[in-house]
Coordinates of C-alpha atoms and ligand atoms in Angstrom, one line a residue:
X92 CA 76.7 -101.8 -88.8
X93 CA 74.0 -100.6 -86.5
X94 CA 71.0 -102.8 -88.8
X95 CA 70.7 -106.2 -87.8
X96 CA 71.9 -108.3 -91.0
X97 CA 71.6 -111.5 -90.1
X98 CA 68.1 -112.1 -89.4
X99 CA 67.3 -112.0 -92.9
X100 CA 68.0 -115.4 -93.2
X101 CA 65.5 -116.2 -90.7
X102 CA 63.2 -114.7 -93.0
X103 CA 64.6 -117.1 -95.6
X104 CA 64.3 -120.3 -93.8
X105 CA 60.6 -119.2 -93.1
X106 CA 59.6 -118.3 -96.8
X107 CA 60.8 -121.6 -97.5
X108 CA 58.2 -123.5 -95.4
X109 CA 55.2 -121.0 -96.1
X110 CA 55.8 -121.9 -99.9
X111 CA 55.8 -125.8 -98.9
X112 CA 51.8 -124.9 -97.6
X113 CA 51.3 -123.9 -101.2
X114 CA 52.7 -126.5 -103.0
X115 CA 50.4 -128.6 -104.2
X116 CA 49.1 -125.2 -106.7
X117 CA 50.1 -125.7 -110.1
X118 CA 53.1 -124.3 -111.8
X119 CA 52.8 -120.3 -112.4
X120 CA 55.1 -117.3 -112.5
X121 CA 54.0 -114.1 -110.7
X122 CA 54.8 -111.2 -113.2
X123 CA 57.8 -108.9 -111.7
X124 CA 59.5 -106.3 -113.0
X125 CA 63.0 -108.1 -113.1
X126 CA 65.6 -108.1 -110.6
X127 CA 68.3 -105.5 -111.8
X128 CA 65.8 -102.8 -111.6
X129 CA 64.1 -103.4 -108.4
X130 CA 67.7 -102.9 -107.2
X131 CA 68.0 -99.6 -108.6
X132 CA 65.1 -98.6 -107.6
X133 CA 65.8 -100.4 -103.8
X134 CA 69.3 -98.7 -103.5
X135 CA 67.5 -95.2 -104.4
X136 CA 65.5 -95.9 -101.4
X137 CA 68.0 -96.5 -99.4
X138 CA 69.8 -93.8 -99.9
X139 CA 66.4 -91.4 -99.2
X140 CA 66.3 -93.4 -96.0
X141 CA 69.4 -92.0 -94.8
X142 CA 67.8 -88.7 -94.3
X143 CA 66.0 -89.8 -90.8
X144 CA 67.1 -89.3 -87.2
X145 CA 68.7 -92.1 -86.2
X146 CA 65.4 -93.6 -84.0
X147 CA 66.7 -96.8 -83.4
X148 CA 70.3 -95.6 -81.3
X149 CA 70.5 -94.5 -77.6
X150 CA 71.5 -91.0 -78.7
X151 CA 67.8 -90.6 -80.0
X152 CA 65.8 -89.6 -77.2
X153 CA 63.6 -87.2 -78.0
X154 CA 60.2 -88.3 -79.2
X155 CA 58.3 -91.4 -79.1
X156 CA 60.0 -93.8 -81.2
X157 CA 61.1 -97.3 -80.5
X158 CA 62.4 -99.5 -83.1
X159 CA 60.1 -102.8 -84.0
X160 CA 61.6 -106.3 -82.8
X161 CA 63.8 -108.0 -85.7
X162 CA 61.2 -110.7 -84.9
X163 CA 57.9 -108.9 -85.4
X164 CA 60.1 -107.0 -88.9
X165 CA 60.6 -110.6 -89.9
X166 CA 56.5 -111.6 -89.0
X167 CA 55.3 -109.0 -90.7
X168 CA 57.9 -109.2 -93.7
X169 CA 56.7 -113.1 -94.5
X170 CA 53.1 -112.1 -93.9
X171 CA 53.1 -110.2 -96.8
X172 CA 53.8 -112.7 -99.1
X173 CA 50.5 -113.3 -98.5
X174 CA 49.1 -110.1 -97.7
X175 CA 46.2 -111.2 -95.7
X176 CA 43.0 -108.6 -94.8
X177 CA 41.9 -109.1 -91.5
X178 CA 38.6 -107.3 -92.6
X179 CA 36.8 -110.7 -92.7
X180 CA 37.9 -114.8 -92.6
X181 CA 37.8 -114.9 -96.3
X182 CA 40.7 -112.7 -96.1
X183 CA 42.9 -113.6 -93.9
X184 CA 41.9 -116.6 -92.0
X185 CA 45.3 -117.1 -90.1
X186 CA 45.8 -113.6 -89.0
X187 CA 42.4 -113.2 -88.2
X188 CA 42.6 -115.9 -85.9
X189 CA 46.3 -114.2 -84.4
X190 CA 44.6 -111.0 -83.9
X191 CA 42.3 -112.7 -81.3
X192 CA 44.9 -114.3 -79.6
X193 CA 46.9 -111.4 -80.0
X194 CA 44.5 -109.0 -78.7
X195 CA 43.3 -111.9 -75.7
X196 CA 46.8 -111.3 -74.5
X197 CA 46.5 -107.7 -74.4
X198 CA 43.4 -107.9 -72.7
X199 CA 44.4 -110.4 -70.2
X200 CA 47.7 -107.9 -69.4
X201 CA 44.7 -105.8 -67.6
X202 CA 42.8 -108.6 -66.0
X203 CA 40.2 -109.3 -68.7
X204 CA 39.2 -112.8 -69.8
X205 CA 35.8 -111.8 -71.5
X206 CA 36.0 -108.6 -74.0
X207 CA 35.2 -107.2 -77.4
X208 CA 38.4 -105.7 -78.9
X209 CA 40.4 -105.9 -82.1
X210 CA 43.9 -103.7 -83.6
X211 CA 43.3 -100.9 -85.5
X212 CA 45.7 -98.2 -87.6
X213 CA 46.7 -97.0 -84.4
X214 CA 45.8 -94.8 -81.4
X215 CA 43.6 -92.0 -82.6
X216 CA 41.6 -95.0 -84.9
X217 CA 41.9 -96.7 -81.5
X218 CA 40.5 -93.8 -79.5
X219 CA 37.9 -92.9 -82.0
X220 CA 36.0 -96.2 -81.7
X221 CA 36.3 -96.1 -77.9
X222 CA 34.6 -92.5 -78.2
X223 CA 32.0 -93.7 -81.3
X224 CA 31.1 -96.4 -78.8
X225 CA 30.8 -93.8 -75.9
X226 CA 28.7 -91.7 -77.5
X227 CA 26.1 -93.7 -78.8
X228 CA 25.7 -95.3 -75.1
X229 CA 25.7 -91.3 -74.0
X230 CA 24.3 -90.0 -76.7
X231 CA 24.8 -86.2 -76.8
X232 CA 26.7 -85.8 -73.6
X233 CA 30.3 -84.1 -72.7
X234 CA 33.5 -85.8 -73.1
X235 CA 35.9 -85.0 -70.4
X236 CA 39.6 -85.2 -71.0
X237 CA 42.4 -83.7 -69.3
X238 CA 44.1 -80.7 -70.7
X239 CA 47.3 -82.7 -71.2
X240 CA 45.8 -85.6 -72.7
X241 CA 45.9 -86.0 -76.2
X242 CA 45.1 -83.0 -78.7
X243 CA 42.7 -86.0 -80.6
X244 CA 40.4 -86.4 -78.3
X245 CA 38.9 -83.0 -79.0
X246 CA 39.5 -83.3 -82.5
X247 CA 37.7 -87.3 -82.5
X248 CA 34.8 -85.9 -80.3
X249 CA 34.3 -83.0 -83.1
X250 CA 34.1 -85.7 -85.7
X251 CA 31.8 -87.6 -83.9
X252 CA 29.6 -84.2 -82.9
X253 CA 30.0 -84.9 -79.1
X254 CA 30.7 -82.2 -77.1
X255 CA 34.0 -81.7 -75.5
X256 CA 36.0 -80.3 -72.8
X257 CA 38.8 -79.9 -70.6
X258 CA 39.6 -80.7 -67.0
X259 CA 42.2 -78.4 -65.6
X260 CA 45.4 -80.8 -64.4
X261 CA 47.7 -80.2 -61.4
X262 CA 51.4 -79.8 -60.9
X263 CA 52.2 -83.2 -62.0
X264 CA 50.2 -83.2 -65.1
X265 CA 47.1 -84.9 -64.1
X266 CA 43.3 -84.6 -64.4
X267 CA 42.3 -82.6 -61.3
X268 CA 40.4 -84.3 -59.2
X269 CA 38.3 -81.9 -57.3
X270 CA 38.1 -79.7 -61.2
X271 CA 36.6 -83.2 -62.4
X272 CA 34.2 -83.5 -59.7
X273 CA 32.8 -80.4 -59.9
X274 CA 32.2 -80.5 -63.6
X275 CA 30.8 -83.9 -63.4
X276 CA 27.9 -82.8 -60.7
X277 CA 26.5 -80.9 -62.9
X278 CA 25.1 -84.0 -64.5
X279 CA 25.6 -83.6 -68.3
X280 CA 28.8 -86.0 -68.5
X281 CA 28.7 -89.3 -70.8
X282 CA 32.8 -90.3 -70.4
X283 CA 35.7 -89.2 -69.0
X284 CA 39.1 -90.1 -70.5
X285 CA 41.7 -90.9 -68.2
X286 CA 45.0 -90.8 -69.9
X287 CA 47.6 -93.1 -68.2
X288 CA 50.6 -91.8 -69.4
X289 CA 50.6 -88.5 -71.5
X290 CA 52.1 -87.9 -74.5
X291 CA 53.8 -84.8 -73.0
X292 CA 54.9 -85.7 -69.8
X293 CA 54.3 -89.2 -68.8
X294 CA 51.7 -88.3 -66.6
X295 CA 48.9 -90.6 -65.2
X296 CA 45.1 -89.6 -64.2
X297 CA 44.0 -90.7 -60.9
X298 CA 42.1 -93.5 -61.9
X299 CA 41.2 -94.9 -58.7
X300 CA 39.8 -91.4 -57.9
X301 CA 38.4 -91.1 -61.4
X302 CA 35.9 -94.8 -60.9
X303 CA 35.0 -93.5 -57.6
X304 CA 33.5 -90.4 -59.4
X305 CA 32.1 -92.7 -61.9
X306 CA 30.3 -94.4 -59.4
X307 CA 28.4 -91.5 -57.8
X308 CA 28.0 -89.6 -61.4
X309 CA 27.2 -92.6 -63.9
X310 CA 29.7 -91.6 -66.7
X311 CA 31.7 -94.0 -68.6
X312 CA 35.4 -94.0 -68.2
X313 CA 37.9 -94.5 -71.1
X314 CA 41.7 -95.2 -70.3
X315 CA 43.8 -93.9 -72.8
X316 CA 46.9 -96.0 -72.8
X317 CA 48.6 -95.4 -75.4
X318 CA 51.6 -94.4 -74.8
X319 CA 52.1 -95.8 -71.3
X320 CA 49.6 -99.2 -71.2
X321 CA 52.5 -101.2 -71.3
X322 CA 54.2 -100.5 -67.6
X323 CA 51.3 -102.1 -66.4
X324 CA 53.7 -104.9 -66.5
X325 CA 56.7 -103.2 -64.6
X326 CA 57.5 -103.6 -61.2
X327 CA 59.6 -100.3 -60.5
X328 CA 56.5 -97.6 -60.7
X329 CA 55.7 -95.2 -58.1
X330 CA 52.8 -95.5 -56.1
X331 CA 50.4 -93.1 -58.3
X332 CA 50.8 -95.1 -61.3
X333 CA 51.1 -98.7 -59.3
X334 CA 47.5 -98.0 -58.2
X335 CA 46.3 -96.5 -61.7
X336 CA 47.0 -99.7 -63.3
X337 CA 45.8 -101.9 -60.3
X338 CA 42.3 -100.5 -61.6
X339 CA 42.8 -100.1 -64.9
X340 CA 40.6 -103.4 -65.6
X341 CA 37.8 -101.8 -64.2
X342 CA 37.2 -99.0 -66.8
X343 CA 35.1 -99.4 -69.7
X344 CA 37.5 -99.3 -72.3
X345 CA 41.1 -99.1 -73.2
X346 CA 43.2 -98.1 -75.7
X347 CA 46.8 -99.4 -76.3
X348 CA 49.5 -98.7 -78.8
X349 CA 51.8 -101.6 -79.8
X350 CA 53.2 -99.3 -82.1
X351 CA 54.7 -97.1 -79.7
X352 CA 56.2 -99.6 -76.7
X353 CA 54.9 -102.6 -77.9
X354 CA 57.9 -103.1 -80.2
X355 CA 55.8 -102.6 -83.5
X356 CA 56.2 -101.2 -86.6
X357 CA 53.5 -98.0 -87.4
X358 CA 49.8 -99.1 -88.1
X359 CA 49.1 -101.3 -84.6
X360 CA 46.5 -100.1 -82.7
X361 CA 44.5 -101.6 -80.1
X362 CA 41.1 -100.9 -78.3
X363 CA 39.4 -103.3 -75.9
X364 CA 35.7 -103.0 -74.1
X365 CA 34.5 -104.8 -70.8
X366 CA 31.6 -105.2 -72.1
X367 CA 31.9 -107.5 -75.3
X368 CA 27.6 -106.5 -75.8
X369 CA 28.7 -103.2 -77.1
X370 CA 29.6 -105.8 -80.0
X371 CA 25.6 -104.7 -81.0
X372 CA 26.3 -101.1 -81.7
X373 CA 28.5 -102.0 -85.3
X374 CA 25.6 -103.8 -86.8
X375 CA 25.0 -103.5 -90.4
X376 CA 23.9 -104.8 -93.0
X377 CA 26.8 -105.4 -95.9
X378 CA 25.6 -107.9 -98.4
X379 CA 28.9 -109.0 -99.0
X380 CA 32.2 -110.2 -97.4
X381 CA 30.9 -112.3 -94.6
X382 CA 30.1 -115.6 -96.0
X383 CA 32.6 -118.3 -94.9
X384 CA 31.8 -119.1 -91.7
X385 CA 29.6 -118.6 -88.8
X386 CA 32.5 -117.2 -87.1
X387 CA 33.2 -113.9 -86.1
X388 CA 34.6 -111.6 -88.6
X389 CA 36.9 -108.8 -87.1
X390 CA 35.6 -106.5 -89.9
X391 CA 31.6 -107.0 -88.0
X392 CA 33.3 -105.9 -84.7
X393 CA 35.8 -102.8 -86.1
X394 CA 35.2 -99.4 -88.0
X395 CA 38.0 -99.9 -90.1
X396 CA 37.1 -102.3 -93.1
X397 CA 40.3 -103.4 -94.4
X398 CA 43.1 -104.1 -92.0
X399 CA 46.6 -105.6 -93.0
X400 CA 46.7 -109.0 -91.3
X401 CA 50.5 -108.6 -91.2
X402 CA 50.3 -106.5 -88.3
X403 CA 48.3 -109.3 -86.4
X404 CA 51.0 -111.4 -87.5
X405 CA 53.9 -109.4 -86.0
X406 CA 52.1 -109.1 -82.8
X407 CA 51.5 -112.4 -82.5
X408 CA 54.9 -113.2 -83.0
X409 CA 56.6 -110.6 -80.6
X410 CA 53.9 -112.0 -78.1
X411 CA 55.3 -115.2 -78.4
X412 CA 59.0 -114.4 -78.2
X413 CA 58.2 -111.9 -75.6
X414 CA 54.8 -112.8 -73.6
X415 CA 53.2 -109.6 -71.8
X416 CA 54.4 -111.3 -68.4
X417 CA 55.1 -109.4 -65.4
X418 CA 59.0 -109.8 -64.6
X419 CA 59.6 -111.2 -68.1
X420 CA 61.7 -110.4 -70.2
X421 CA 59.5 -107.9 -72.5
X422 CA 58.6 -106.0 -68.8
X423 CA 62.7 -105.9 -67.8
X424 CA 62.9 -103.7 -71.5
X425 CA 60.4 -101.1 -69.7
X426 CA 61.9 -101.4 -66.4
X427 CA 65.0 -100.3 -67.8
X428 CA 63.7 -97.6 -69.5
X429 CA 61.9 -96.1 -66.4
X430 CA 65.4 -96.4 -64.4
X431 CA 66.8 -94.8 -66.9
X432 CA 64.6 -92.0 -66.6
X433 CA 65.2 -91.9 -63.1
X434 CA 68.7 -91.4 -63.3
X435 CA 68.2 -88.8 -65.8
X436 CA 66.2 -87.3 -63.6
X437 CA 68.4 -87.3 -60.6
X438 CA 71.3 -86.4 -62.5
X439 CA 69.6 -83.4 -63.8
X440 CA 68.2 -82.5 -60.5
X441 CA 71.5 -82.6 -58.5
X442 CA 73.2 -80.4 -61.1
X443 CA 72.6 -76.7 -61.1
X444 CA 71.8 -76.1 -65.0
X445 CA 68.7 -78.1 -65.3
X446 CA 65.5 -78.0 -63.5
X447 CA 63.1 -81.1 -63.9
X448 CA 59.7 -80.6 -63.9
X449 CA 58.9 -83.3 -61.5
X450 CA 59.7 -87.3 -61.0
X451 CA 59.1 -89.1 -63.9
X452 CA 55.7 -91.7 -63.8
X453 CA 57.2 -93.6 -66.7
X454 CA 60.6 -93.3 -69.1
X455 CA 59.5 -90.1 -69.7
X456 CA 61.5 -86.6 -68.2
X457 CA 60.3 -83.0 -69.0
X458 CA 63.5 -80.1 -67.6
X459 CA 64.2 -76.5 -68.3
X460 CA 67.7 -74.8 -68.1
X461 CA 68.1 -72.3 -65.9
X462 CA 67.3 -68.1 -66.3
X463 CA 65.9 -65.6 -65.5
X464 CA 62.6 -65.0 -67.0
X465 CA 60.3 -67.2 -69.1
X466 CA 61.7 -66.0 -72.1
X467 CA 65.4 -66.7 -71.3
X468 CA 64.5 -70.0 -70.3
X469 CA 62.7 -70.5 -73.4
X470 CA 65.2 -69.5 -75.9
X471 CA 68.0 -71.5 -74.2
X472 CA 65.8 -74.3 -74.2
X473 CA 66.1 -74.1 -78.0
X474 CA 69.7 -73.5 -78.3
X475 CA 70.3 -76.2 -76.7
X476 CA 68.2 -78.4 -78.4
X477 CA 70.6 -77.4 -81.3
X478 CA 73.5 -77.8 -79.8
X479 CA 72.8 -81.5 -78.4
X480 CA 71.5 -82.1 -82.3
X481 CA 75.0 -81.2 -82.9
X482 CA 76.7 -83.8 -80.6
X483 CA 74.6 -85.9 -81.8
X484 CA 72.1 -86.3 -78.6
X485 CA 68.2 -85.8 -80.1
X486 CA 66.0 -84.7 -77.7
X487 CA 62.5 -83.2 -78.2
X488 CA 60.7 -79.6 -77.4
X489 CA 57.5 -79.3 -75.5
X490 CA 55.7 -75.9 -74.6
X491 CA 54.0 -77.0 -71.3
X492 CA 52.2 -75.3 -68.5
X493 CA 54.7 -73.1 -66.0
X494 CA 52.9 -74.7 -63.0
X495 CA 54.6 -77.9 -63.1
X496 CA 57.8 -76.2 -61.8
X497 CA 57.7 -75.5 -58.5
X498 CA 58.4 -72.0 -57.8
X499 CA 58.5 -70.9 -61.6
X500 CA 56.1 -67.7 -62.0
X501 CA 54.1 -67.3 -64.7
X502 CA 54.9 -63.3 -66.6
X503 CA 51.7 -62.0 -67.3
X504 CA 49.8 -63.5 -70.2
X505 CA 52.1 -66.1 -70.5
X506 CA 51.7 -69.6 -69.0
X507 CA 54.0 -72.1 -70.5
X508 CA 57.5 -72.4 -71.1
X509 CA 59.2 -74.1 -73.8
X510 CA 60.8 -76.7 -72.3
X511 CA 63.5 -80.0 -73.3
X512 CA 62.1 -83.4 -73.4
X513 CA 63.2 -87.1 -73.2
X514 CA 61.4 -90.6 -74.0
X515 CA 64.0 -93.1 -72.9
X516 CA 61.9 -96.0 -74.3
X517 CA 64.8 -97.8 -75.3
X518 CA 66.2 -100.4 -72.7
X519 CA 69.5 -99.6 -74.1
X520 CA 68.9 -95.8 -72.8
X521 CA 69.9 -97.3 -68.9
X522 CA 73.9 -98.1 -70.3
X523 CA 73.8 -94.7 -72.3
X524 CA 71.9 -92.3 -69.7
X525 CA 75.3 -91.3 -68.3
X526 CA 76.4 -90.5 -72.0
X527 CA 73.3 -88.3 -72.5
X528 CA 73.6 -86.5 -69.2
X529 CA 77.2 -85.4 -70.0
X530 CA 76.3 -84.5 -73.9
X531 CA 73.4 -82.4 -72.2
X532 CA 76.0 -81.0 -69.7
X533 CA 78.8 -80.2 -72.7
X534 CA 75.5 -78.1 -74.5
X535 CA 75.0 -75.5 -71.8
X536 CA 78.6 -74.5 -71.9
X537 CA 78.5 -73.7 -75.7
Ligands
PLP685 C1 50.3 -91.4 -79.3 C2 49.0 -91.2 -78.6 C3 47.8 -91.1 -79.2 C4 47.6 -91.2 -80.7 O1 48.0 -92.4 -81.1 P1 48.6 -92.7 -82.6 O2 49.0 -94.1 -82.6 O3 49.7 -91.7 -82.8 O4 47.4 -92.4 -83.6 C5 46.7 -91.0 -78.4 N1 46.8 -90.9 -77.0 C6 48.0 -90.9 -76.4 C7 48.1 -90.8 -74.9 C8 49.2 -91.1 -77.2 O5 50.4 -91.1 -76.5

């Protein structure tokens, strides 16, 4: 059975003591539509279900997607027999109050006692508040990104009406420093996003390089962490990434995604400011929803309105099983995903039908097979995509610049290859990556 049964009782036990908080109400019964056909109906699902990769097992290792902890399943399960709103106190009083902790943690990961920040649906919700905020502090002005950072950023800043463009990236996949500091002389620059960790590759943005730009040009920076804030709790990164995160507290907002390696299930965003002022720029004037307290309401402090305070719950949760502690036991999980990837990376690099692109920063390894031209390399990339679908080994496809392999030429108009791509985010991947390596390794012999 690969589905953890058991905990379900858990769930039980805990049901049972939520109802005991309620018992004084008198005697009603909620309307339901009866037992035998909710089972039907549940068993139907089920069997829909089965048509998924299987996301949770070793063997999947192609895009970002990590199971949630049985605990925050369980959190968020017995949260909604409540279904508490986060939007404002009135709605959700507890989870409100275990989204601040929550998000204090978070915060505190990257050095921050005093903060505004809040969840939200998820990264590009995330993103697009950190850029809202940006642009009405800069009012008008470009937003750099790099070109491998993520495809929303052009698409939030076109909602939003601020300009945007692209800083040309290196070898390794990150922001180009002297591209950046050219562009930003020219004056006209309100933020830059640094992404640490791309989606594609892994990759991080200078930061260090990045505030000293910000210091001499004025513009705001924006960490976008989604994918990789996390490993600012491991101990096993290389020295480019080590010295990202060292100064990651000192940019002016961050985004982080609990639902990708934070152990939580889809719809947990999270963006944090330095400045807890920029509180200010939400102000409105709603007539209703804020009347039970002097207290802050998330909902005055968020674009979102209504927010399901189950998430906050199953953060909370994981956050207590698993504190955001360097060397603990939620930073070991990462830790052993990045080794993996290291050992992916060396096994492919020491063979002689895969090239990687370069080291991996995080868990995550980008590797062609070998040919002759772009296009050869291309299409084998795809068969054996198939093939390793076949053996049961799911990996992912990613069209990505030429330059980051050393010695690969580009063929006239065309600059990328398609290339194979791995997220070992499990911690489970470290036991299975000899497994993968000789799937990968039965696939070019087909
Ligand atoms: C995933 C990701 C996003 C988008 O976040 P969603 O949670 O998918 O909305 C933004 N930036 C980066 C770097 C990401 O990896």
């Amino acid at each position: 059975m690969p589905f953890d049964h058991d905990s379900l009782e858990i769930l039980d036990r805990a049901l049972k003591k939520l109802d005991a908080g309620f018992s004084q109400l008198p005697e009603f019964s909620p309307a339901s539509a009866g037992a035998e056909r909710m089972r039907e109906v549940l068993v139907t699902l089920a069997e829909k279900l089965q048509d998924n990769y299987p996301y949770f097992h070793p063997l999947y290792a192609g895009q970002m997607l990590k199971p949630p902890h049985p605990v925050a399943r369980l959190a968020y399960s017995l949260a909604m027999y409540i279904n508490p709103n986060n939007h404002a106190l009135d709605g959700g009083r507890a989870t409100s109050e275990l989204e601040k902790e929550a998000v204090a943690e978070i915060a505190a990961m990257f050095g921050w006692k005093e903060f505004l920040g809040h969840l939200c649906g998820g990264g590009t919700m995330a993103n697009l508040e950190a850029l809202w905020v940006a642009g009405q502090i800069h009012p008008m002005k470009i937003v750099l990104a790099s070109d491998q950072a993520h495809y929303t950023h052009q698409r939030i800043s076109g909602v939003l009406q601020l300009p945007f463009e692209k800083v040309e990236c290196d070898s390794h996949g990150r922001m180009d420093m002297n591209a950046l500091a050219k562009r930003a002389a020219r004056g006209d620059v309100g933020t830059v996003v640094a992404t640490l960790g791309t989606t594609a590759t892994g990759s991080l943005d200078p930061l260090p390089e990045i505030l000293a730009l910000r210091e001499k040009f004025g513009f705001r920076v924006h960490v976008d962490a989604a994918y990789g804030g996390y490993f600012a709790l491991a101990s096993n990164l290389a020295e480019n990434a080590a010295r990202s995160f060292a100064s990651v507290g000192k940019a002016d907002s961050i985004v982080i995604d609990p639902h990708k390696h934070g152990l939580q299930p889809y719809g947990c965003g999270c963006v944090v400011f330095r400045d807890p002022g920029v509180g200010r720029l939400y102000k409105h004037d709603s007539p209703y929803t804020y009347f039970s307290s002097a207290e802050l309401h998330l909902g005055e402090i968020s674009l979102e309105c209504s927010r399901p305070g189950a998430v906050a719950a199953a953060l909370w949760a994981t956050q207590k099983l698993l504190p955001l502690a360097r060397a603990g036991e939620f930073a070991k999980g990462l830790e052993r995903g990045r080794e993996a990837a290291l050992r992916f990376f060396g096994a492919v690099n020491s063979g002689h039908k895969f090239i990687p692109a370069f080291a991996p920063e995080l868990d995550i390894l980008v590797f062609v097979p070998t040919g002759d031209s772009l296009r050869e390399i291309s299409a084998k990339s795809r068969q054996i995509f198939e093939a390793a679908a076949r053996r049961g080994l799911h990996l992912a496809l990613a069209e990505l610049p030429v330059k980051f392999w050393r010695g690969m030429q580009e063929d006239g108009e065309r600059t990328t290859v398609t290339c194979l791509r791995s997220v070992l985010m499990k911690p489970e991947h470290l036991e299975w990556v000899g497994r993968i390596v000789e799937l990968l390794e039965s696939c070019s012999r087909d």
